[in-house]
XYZ file of C-alpha atoms in Angstrom:
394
model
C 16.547 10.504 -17.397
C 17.687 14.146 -16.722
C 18.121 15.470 -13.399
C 16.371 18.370 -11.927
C 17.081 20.190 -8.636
C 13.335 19.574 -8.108
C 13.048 16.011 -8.619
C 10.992 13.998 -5.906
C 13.650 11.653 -4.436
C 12.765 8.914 -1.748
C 15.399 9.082 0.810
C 13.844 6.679 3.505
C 10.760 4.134 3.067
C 10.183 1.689 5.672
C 7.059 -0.159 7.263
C 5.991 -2.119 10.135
C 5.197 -5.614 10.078
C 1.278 -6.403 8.111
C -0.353 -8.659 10.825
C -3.981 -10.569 10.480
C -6.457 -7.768 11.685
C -8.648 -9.211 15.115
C -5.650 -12.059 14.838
C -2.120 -10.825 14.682
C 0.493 -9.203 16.703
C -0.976 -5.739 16.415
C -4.777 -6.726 17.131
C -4.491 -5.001 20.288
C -2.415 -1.948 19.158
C -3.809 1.665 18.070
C -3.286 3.062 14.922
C -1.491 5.832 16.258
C 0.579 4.338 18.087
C 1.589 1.695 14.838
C 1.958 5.508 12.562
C 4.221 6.541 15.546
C 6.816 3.313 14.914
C 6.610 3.902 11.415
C 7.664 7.791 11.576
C 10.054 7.337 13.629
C 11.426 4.351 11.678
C 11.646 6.807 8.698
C 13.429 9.465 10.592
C 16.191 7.410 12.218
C 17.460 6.084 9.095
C 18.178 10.013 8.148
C 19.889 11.339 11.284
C 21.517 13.925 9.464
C 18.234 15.493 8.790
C 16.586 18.473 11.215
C 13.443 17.739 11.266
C 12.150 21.114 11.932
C 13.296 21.052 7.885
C 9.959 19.136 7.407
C 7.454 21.347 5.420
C 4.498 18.788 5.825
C 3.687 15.308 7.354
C 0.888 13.646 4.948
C -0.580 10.336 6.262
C -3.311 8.525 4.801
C -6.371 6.214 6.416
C -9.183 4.566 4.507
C -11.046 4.742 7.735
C -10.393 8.499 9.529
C -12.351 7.626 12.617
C -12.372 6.477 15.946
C -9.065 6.143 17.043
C -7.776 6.732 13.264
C -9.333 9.501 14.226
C -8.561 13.455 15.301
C -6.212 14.006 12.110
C -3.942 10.825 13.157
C -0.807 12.454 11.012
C -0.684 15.300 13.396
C -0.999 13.325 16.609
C 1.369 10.626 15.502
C 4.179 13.067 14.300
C 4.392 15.107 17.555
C 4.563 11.477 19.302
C 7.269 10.804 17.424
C 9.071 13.804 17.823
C 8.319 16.216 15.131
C 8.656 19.637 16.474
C 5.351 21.284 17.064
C 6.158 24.043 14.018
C 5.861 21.181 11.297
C 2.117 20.862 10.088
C 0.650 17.131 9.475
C -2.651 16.171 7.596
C -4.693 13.409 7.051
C -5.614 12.087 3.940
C -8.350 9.512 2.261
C -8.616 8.334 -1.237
C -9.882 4.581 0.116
C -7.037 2.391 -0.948
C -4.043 4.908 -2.434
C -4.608 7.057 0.454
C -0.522 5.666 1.482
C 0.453 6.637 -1.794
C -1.349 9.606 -2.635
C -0.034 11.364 0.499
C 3.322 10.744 -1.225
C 2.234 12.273 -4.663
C 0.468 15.068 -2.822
C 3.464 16.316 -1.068
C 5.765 15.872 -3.631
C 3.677 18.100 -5.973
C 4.239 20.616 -2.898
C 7.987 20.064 -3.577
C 7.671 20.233 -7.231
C 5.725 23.372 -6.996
C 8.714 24.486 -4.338
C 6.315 25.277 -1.619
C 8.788 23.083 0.368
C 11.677 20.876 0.250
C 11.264 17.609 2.832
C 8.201 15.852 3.393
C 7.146 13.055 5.995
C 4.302 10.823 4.206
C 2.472 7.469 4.628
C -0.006 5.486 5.761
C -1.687 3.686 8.333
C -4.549 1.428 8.908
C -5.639 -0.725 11.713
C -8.850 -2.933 10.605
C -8.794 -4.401 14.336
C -9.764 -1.199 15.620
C -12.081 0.479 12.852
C -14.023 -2.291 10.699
C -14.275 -2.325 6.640
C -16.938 0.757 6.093
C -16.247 2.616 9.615
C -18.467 2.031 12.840
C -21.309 3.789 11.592
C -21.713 3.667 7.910
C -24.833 5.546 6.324
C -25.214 5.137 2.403
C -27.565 8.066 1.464
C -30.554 5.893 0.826
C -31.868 8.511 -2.021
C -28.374 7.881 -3.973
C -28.329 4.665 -2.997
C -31.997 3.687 -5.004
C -30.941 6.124 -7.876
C -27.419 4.854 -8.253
C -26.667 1.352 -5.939
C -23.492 0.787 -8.071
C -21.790 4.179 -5.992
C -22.306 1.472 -3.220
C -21.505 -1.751 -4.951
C -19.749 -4.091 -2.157
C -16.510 -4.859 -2.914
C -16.445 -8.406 -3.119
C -19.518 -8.352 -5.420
C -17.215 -6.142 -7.820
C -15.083 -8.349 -7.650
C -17.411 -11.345 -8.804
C -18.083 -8.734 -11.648
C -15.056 -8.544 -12.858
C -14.451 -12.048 -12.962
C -17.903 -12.337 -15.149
C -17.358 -9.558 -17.316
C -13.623 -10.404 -18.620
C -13.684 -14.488 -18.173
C -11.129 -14.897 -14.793
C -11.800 -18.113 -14.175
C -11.762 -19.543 -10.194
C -9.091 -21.788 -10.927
C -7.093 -19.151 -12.529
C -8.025 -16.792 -9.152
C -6.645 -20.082 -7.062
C -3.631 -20.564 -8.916
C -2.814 -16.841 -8.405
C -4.076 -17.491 -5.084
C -1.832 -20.322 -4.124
C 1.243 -18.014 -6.221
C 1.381 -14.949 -3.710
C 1.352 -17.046 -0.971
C 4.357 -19.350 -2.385
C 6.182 -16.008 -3.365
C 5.559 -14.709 0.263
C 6.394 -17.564 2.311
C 9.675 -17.462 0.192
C 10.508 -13.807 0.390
C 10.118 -14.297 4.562
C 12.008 -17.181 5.034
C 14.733 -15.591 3.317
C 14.490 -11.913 5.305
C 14.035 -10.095 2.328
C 11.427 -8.135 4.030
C 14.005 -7.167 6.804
C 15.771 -3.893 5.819
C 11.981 -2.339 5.034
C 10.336 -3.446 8.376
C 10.495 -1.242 11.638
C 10.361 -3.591 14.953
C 7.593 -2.848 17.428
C 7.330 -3.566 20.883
C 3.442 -3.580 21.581
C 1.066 -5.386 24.196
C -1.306 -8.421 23.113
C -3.868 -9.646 24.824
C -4.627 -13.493 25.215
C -6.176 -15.919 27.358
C -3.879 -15.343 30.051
C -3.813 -11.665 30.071
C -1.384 -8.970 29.032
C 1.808 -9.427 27.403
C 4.667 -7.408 25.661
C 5.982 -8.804 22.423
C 7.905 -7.778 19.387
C 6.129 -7.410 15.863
C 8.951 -7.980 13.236
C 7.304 -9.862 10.782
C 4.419 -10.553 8.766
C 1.888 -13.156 9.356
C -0.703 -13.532 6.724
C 1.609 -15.900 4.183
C 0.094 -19.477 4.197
C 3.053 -21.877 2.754
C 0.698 -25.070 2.876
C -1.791 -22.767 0.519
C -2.806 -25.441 -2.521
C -4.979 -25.364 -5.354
C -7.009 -28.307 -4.232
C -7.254 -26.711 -0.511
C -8.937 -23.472 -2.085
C -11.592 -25.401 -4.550
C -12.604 -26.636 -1.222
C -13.339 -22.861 0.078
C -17.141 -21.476 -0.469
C -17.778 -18.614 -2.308
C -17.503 -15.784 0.214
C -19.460 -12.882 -1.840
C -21.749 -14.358 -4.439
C -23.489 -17.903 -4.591
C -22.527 -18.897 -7.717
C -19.187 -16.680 -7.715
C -15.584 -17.265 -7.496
C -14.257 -14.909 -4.595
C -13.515 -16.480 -1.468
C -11.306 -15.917 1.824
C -8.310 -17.888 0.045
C -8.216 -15.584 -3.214
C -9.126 -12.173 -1.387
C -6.693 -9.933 0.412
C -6.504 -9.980 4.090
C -8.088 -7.823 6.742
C -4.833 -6.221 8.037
C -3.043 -3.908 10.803
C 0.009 -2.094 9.447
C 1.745 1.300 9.135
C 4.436 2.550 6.829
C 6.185 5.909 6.011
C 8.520 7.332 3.353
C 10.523 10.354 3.702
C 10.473 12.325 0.756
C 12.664 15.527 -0.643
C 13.927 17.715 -3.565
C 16.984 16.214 -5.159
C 18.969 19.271 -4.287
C 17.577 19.416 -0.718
C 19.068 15.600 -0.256
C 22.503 16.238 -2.276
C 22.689 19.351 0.235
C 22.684 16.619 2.731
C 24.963 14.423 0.955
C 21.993 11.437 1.306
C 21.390 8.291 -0.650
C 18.537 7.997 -3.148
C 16.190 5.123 -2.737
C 14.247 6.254 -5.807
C 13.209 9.128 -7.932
C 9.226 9.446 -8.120
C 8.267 10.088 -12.084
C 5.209 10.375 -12.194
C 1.547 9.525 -10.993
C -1.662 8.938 -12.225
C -5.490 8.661 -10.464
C -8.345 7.616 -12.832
C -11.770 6.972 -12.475
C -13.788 3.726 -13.671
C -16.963 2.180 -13.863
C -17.672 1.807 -9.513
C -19.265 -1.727 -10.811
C -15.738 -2.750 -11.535
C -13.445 -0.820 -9.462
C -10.612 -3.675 -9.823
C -10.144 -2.675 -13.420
C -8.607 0.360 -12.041
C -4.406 -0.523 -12.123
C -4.785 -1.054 -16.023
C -6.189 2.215 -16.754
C -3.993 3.860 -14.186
C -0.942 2.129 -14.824
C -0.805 3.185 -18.922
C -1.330 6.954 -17.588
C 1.508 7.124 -15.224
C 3.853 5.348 -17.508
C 2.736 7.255 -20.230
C 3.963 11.011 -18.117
C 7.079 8.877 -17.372
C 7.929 8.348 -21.115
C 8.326 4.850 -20.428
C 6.861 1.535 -21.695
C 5.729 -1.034 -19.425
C 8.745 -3.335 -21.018
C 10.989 -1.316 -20.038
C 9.512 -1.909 -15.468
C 11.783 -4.348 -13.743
C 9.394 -4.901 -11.067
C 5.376 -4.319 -10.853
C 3.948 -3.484 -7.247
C 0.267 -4.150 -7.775
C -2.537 -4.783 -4.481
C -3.854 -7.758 -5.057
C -6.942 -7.159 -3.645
C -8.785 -9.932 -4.717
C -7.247 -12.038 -7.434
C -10.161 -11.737 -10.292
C -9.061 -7.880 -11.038
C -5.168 -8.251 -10.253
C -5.175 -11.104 -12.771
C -7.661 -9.007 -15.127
C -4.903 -6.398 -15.114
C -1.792 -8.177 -15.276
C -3.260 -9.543 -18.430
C -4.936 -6.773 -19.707
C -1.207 -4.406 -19.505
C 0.131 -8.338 -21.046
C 2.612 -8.106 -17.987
C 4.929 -10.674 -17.724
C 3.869 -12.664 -14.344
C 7.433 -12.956 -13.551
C 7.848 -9.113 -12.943
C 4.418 -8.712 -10.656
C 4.474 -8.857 -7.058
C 7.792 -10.917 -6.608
C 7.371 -11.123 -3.049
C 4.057 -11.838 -2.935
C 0.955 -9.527 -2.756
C -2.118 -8.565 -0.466
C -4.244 -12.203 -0.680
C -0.857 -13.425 1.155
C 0.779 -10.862 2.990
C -2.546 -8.331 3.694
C -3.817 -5.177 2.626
C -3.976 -2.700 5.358
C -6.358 -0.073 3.560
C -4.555 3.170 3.758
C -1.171 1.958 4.619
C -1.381 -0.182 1.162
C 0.458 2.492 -0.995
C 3.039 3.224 1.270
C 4.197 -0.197 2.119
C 4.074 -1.346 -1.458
C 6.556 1.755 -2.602
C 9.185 0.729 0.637
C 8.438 -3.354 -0.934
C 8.839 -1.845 -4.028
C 12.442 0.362 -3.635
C 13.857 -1.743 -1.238
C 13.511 -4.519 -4.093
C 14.805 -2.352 -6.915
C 17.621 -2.110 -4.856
C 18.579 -5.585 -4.056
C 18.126 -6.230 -7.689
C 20.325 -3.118 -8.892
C 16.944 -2.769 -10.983
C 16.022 0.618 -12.445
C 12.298 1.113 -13.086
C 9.661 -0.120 -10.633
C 5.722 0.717 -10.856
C 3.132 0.876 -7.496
C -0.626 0.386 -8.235
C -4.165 -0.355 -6.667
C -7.702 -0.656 -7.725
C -9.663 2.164 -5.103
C -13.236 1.656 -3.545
C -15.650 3.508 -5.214
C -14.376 3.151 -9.226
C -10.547 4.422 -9.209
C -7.025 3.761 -9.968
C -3.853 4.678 -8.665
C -0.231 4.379 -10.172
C 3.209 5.833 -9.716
C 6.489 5.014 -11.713
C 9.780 5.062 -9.576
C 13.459 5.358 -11.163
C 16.422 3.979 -9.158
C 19.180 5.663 -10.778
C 22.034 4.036 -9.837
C 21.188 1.468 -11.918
C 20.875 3.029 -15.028
């Protein structure tokens, strides 16, 4: 594909470890201090950069409250270092908020408002539960239109209704991403994405420091005959259940993002070229249709064809509508979530779209693959999806 001076490139994407939220290594740790790690992770890997350069740090949370709180971007980048004269914002589109930060900044670049962006997300579902601490549907839009509101595990029994995903199909998947995962960890191939932290955990004999270097959720042992056990979590006659659903997570992740001329100025290495992204809207009753109307869109402005993707990035967040979609695009299976997805390794709300793309480039790499897509269903009745070139291997 032709080169332009403005071209988004991806010069650094990295992430911390996902750990099991009220469970894992980072149960105890603030989201702000998790966003720090991450930055900072994302910075030293470019030392050559000044990062008074920066035109923008863009972070998004599902959940902006609490101690996600206070515009987290801006209080995590001057803990990291970021001079005082760069501004930071915080973003929330539910699930894509880690990968709409990236699109939003690089339209800045695009539009040449700037040339170096720090984006990402962060979530930690220890500290702020599923909803916030205080949620408050509006009851009068609530009785005049209860879909806006629609749980998401119920639309996720709808999906399974409406388009015939059958529970063992969901369990099979189930029992897939935690295979792939358990696989992809043994063999480090998460290593050269993750950023180490050094945190404090607290257990039954008090306070203690320990390093969070990799993730916990994948379940090796995870069978087909194990999860027909498992009672429907959402529905009583439904087919979601802890086993097929993603996991309540803690994580953080950050890209750092630039025009191509800004990073050959630089002399830097290209991770990946962003092409293009797409948001949709869809029926709220079935919000986990949302990658296969998104996914058509972006590849669509990318002048590609989904044959033509080496490697498919998409949140499993529950595995009725990542199924639904991988069939619905007639994806090969082979190409989706090689590592594993969400129901094994966790879905950390807003840090989702920005670990996926570091998952995601860091894999194109290792492959020497060229085209690689990022996707999620959003709460609410949206989809998200963003088409990455690695040109080397073209």
């Amino acid at each position: 594909m032709a080169k332009n001076p403005r071209d988004v490139v991806i010069v650094s994407a990295v992430r911390t470890a996902v750990t099991k939220a009220k469970k894992g290594g980072f149960k105890d740790t603030r989201p702000d201090d998790l966003l720090t790690a991450a930055l900072k992770g994302a910075l030293a890997r470019v030392p050559g950069l000044n990062p008074a350069d920066i035109g923008d740090v863009v972070i998004g949370t599902a959940m902006p409250e609490g101690e996600q709180g206070m515009n987290v971007a801006r209080i995590s980048a001057l803990a990291a270092g970021v001079p005082d004269s760069v501004p930071a914002m915080t973003i929330n589109r539910f699930c894509s908020s880690g990968l709409q930060s990236l699109a939003q900044a690089a339209a800045c670049i695009q539009a040449g408002w700037y040339d170096v962006a720090l984006t990402g997300g962060v979530e930690s579902m220890s500290q702020i539960p599923m909803g916030g601490d205080r949620p408050s549907p509006n009851p009068k839009i609530m009785a005049e239109h209860p879909e806006i509101y629609e749980p998401m595990g119920i639309t996720s029994e709808n999906v399974a209704k409406r388009f015939g995903v059958s529970r063992a199909d969901q369990d099979a998947f189930a029992v897939a991403s935690n295979q792939k995962a358990a696989a992809a960890i043994a063999a480090g191939k998460f290593t050269d994405e993750i950023v180490p932290v050094v945190t404090q955990v607290f257990d039954g004999k008090g306070w203690r420091e320990v390093t969070v270097s990799m993730d916990d959720g994948a379940r090796a042992d995870t069978t087909v005959e194990g999860l027909a056990r498992l009672k429907p979590a959402f529905a009583t006659d439904g087919a979601s259940h802890a086993g097929n659903s993603s996991q309540m997570s803690d994580g953080a992740a950050a890209t750092l993002i630039m025009s191509r001329e800004k990073a050959e100025s630089l002399g830097l290495d290209v991770l990946g070229v962003l092409r293009s992204y797409a948001v949709v809207g869809v029926d709220p009753e079935i919000m986990g249709i949302g990658p296969a109307v998104a996914i058509p869109k972006a590849l669509e402005k990318a002048g590609i064809s989904s044959g033509d993707v080496d490697v498919f990035e998409i949140n499993e967040a529950f595995a009725s509508q990542a199924l639904y979609c991988v069939r619905e695009l007639g994806i090969d299976p082979a190409r989706v979530n090689v590592n594993g997805g969400a129901i094994a390794l966790g879905h950390p709300l807003g840090c989702t779209g920005a670990k996926l793309t570091a998952t995601l480039l860091h894999e194109l790499k290792r492959r020497d693959a060229h085209w690689g897509v990022v996707s999620m269903c959003i709460g609410g009745g949206m989809g998200a999806a963003a088409v990455f070139e690695r040109e080397s291997a073209a």
